[in-house]
Coordinates of C-alpha atoms in Angstrom, one line a residue:
M112 CA 44.6 67.6 -61.8
S113 CA 41.1 68.1 -60.2
E114 CA 39.4 67.2 -63.4
D115 CA 41.4 64.0 -63.6
I116 CA 40.2 63.1 -60.1
Y117 CA 36.6 64.1 -60.6
Q118 CA 36.6 62.0 -64.1
R119 CA 37.9 59.0 -62.3
I120 CA 35.2 59.4 -59.9
F121 CA 32.9 59.4 -62.3
Q122 CA 34.1 56.3 -64.2
V123 CA 34.1 54.3 -60.9
A124 CA 30.5 55.2 -60.3
E125 CA 29.4 54.5 -63.7
R126 CA 31.1 51.0 -63.4
L127 CA 29.1 50.4 -60.1
E128 CA 25.9 50.7 -62.1
L129 CA 25.5 47.1 -63.0
P130 CA 26.9 45.4 -59.7
V131 CA 24.3 47.5 -57.7
V132 CA 21.3 46.6 -60.0
I133 CA 22.7 42.8 -59.8
L134 CA 22.9 43.1 -55.9
A135 CA 19.4 44.6 -55.8
L136 CA 18.0 41.8 -57.7
L137 CA 19.8 39.2 -55.7
S138 CA 18.4 40.9 -52.3
L139 CA 15.3 40.5 -53.9
L140 CA 15.5 37.0 -54.6
V141 CA 16.9 36.2 -51.2
L142 CA 13.9 38.0 -49.6
I143 CA 11.7 35.8 -51.6
V144 CA 13.2 32.7 -50.5
D145 CA 13.1 34.1 -47.1
L146 CA 9.2 34.6 -47.2
G147 CA 8.8 31.2 -48.3
A148 CA 10.7 30.1 -45.5
F149 CA 8.7 32.3 -43.1
A150 CA 5.1 30.8 -44.5
V151 CA 6.8 27.3 -43.5
E152 CA 7.6 28.5 -40.1
I153 CA 4.2 30.0 -39.6
F154 CA 2.5 26.7 -40.6
Q155 CA 4.9 24.8 -38.2
H156 CA 4.0 27.0 -35.3
L157 CA 0.3 26.5 -35.7
R158 CA 1.0 23.1 -34.1
R159 CA 2.5 24.5 -30.9
R160 CA 0.1 23.7 -27.8
F161 CA 1.5 24.9 -24.6
P162 CA -0.8 22.6 -22.3
R163 CA 0.9 19.6 -24.4
I164 CA 4.3 21.2 -24.0
E165 CA 3.5 21.5 -20.0
A166 CA 2.3 17.7 -19.8
A167 CA 5.3 16.4 -21.6
A168 CA 7.7 18.1 -19.6
D169 CA 6.2 16.7 -16.6
E170 CA 6.1 13.2 -18.0
A171 CA 9.7 13.6 -18.9
R172 CA 10.5 14.5 -15.4
S173 CA 8.9 11.6 -13.9
M174 CA 10.8 9.4 -16.5
L175 CA 14.1 11.2 -15.2
A176 CA 13.2 10.2 -11.9
E177 CA 13.3 6.8 -12.9
G178 CA 16.7 7.1 -14.5
N179 CA 15.1 6.8 -18.1
A180 CA 17.0 9.9 -19.6
S181 CA 16.8 8.3 -23.4
G182 CA 13.3 7.8 -22.8
A183 CA 12.6 11.5 -21.8
G184 CA 14.6 12.5 -24.7
R185 CA 12.4 10.8 -27.3
L186 CA 9.4 12.0 -25.7
L187 CA 10.3 15.8 -25.8
R188 CA 11.9 15.2 -29.2
G189 CA 8.3 14.2 -30.5
Q190 CA 6.9 17.3 -28.8
G191 CA 8.9 19.7 -31.1
W192 CA 6.8 22.1 -33.3
T193 CA 9.9 23.0 -35.4
P194 CA 13.0 21.0 -36.4
A195 CA 15.3 23.4 -34.1
T196 CA 12.8 23.1 -31.1
S197 CA 12.8 19.1 -31.6
R198 CA 16.5 18.9 -31.5
A199 CA 16.7 21.3 -28.6
L200 CA 14.1 19.5 -26.5
G201 CA 15.8 16.1 -27.6
R202 CA 19.1 17.1 -26.2
M203 CA 17.7 18.6 -23.0
G204 CA 15.8 15.4 -22.2
D205 CA 19.2 13.3 -22.9
Q206 CA 21.3 15.5 -20.8
A207 CA 19.2 16.1 -17.9
L208 CA 20.9 13.5 -15.7
S209 CA 24.2 14.3 -16.6
P210 CA 26.4 15.4 -13.5
D211 CA 26.6 19.0 -14.8
A212 CA 23.2 19.2 -16.2
D213 CA 22.6 22.8 -15.4
A214 CA 25.3 23.9 -17.6
K215 CA 24.4 21.6 -20.7
L216 CA 20.9 22.8 -20.7
S217 CA 22.0 26.3 -20.6
K218 CA 24.5 25.5 -23.7
V219 CA 21.4 24.1 -25.5
L220 CA 19.5 27.3 -24.8
A221 CA 22.5 29.5 -25.8
D222 CA 22.9 27.1 -29.1
F223 CA 19.3 27.7 -29.9
E224 CA 19.3 31.6 -29.3
F225 CA 22.5 31.9 -31.6
A226 CA 20.7 29.9 -34.4
S227 CA 17.9 31.9 -34.2
Q228 CA 19.9 35.2 -34.4
R229 CA 22.0 33.9 -37.3
R230 CA 18.3 33.3 -39.3
L231 CA 17.4 36.8 -38.3
G232 CA 20.9 38.1 -39.3
R233 CA 19.9 37.9 -43.2
T234 CA 16.7 39.8 -42.9
R235 CA 18.5 42.5 -40.6
L236 CA 20.9 42.9 -43.3
L237 CA 18.4 43.4 -45.9
V238 CA 16.5 46.0 -43.9
R239 CA 19.6 48.2 -44.0
S240 CA 20.9 46.9 -47.5
G241 CA 18.0 47.4 -49.5
P242 CA 17.6 51.2 -48.9
A243 CA 21.3 51.6 -49.6
L244 CA 21.3 50.0 -52.9
G245 CA 18.1 51.9 -53.9
L246 CA 19.7 55.1 -53.1
M247 CA 23.1 54.1 -55.1
G248 CA 20.9 52.7 -58.0
T249 CA 19.1 56.4 -58.0
L250 CA 22.2 58.4 -57.9
I251 CA 24.4 56.6 -60.1
P252 CA 22.2 56.9 -63.3
L253 CA 21.4 60.6 -62.5
S254 CA 24.7 61.6 -64.0
P255 CA 24.4 60.1 -67.4
A256 CA 20.6 61.4 -67.5
L257 CA 21.8 64.9 -66.8
A258 CA 24.6 64.6 -69.3
G259 CA 21.7 63.4 -72.0
L260 CA 19.6 66.5 -70.9
A261 CA 22.4 68.9 -71.6
Q262 CA 23.1 67.1 -75.0
G263 CA 19.3 67.2 -75.8
D264 CA 19.4 63.5 -75.9
V265 CA 15.9 62.5 -74.5
T266 CA 16.2 58.9 -75.1
A267 CA 19.0 58.7 -72.7
L268 CA 17.5 61.1 -70.2
T269 CA 14.5 58.9 -70.2
D270 CA 16.4 55.5 -69.9
N271 CA 18.3 56.6 -66.8
L272 CA 15.6 58.3 -65.0
Q273 CA 13.4 55.0 -65.4
L274 CA 16.2 52.8 -64.2
A275 CA 17.0 55.3 -61.2
F276 CA 13.3 55.2 -60.0
S277 CA 12.9 51.5 -60.5
I278 CA 16.0 50.8 -58.2
T279 CA 14.8 53.1 -55.6
V280 CA 11.3 51.6 -55.5
L281 CA 12.9 48.1 -55.6
G282 CA 15.2 49.0 -52.6
L283 CA 12.7 50.6 -50.6
L284 CA 10.4 47.6 -51.1
I285 CA 13.3 45.2 -50.1
G286 CA 13.8 47.2 -46.8
M287 CA 10.1 47.5 -45.8
V288 CA 9.3 43.7 -46.3
A289 CA 12.6 42.5 -44.5
F290 CA 11.9 44.7 -41.5
G291 CA 8.5 43.4 -41.0
L292 CA 9.7 39.6 -41.6
T293 CA 12.4 40.4 -38.9
L294 CA 9.7 41.5 -36.4
S295 CA 7.7 38.8 -37.0
R296 CA 10.4 36.3 -36.8
D297 CA 11.9 37.7 -33.7
R298 CA 8.4 37.4 -31.9
L299 CA 8.3 33.5 -33.0
Y300 CA 11.7 32.7 -31.9
G301 CA 11.3 34.8 -28.6
Q302 CA 8.1 32.6 -27.9
D303 CA 10.0 29.4 -28.8
F304 CA 13.1 30.4 -26.5
S305 CA 10.7 31.0 -23.6
D306 CA 9.1 27.5 -24.0
L307 CA 12.4 25.8 -24.0
E308 CA 13.5 27.7 -21.0
Y309 CA 10.1 26.5 -19.1
V310 CA 11.1 23.1 -20.1
A311 CA 14.5 23.3 -18.8
A312 CA 13.3 24.7 -15.6
I313 CA 11.0 21.8 -15.5
L314 CA 13.6 19.2 -15.8
T315 CA 16.0 20.3 -13.4
S316 CA 13.4 21.1 -10.8
Q317 CA 12.6 18.5 -8.0
P318 CA 9.2 16.9 -6.9
L319 CA 7.8 18.5 -3.8
A320 CA 8.4 15.4 -1.6
T321 CA 12.1 15.3 -2.7
R322 CA 12.7 18.8 -2.3
Q323 CA 11.1 18.7 1.3
S324 CA 13.4 15.9 2.1
A325 CA 16.3 17.7 0.7
L326 CA 15.6 20.8 2.8
E327 CA 15.4 18.9 5.9
G328 CA 19.2 18.4 7.2
P329 CA 20.6 15.5 8.9
D330 CA 20.2 17.0 12.4
D331 CA 16.7 17.6 11.7
K332 CA 15.8 14.2 10.8
A333 CA 17.9 12.8 13.5
H334 CA 15.7 15.0 16.1
M335 CA 12.6 13.8 14.7
E336 CA 13.7 10.2 15.1
R337 CA 14.7 10.8 18.7
G338 CA 11.2 12.3 19.3
R339 CA 9.6 9.2 17.8
V340 CA 11.7 7.0 19.8
D341 CA 11.0 8.9 23.3
Q342 CA 7.0 8.9 22.6
V343 CA 7.4 5.0 22.1
T344 CA 9.3 4.4 25.3
E345 CA 7.4 6.8 27.2
Q346 CA 3.8 5.1 26.5
P347 CA 4.7 1.6 28.4
S348 CA 6.3 3.3 31.3
A349 CA 3.4 5.6 31.7
G350 CA 1.0 2.6 31.5
R351 CA 2.9 0.5 34.2
S352 CA 3.0 3.6 36.7
S353 CA -0.7 3.8 36.7
H354 CA -1.6 0.2 37.1
D355 CA 1.4 -1.2 38.9
P356 CA 0.3 -2.6 42.4
G357 CA 3.7 -1.9 43.8
V358 CA 3.2 1.8 43.3
S359 CA 1.8 3.3 46.4
S360 CA 0.4 6.7 46.7
T361 CA 0.1 9.0 49.7
V362 CA -3.5 10.8 50.2
T363 CA -3.2 13.6 52.4
P364 CA -6.6 14.3 54.0

């Protein structure tokens, strides 16, 4: 009974050899595509200039103060250095004057972060799947290789060992390159998210004069207004009291 179970396990493992090899080659193909996309992202990030982003955010806030949300959106959209940042900046400018602007800008930032994590998910999967496929590709051919060794079939032994070691190297290469790619992309996307957070904070902040006016309550404003009125009314009365001939003064010797 146990021999039958072992034989079935061996048969399943042998049938997995070709799928494992195909999956390893597909993983390598996906990694090459991601490397090309990462090279494009590096080239796009060369256009990023924070002083330009800062100036555009200040100008967009001035346009929003005038009620020109569409103009602010077009301005910010043109300052994006990648398609994802351009879309996020444009949405921020378009929605900055809405009644629930804080919630909508937070949603824009959350969507950007979710898209970044989705792009990172592929390479994070390759970091783990590459070595796993390499290990499977190593162990599966060992069984027929040992059988060939026992039977004196040197050709079968050589072919299976070559396949096992090749898949091992391929899986380790996929995992190593995918790990470096994940770290580099995580740093780039983190910088992008920080810039978008800065722009969102600038758009939702108030200018200094407006902020000081908002901090002054109605009681403070009324008190200041009464003080100015009292000063205006006291000056003429003080002048009349010092020059009016009808006012007598008593001099005590």
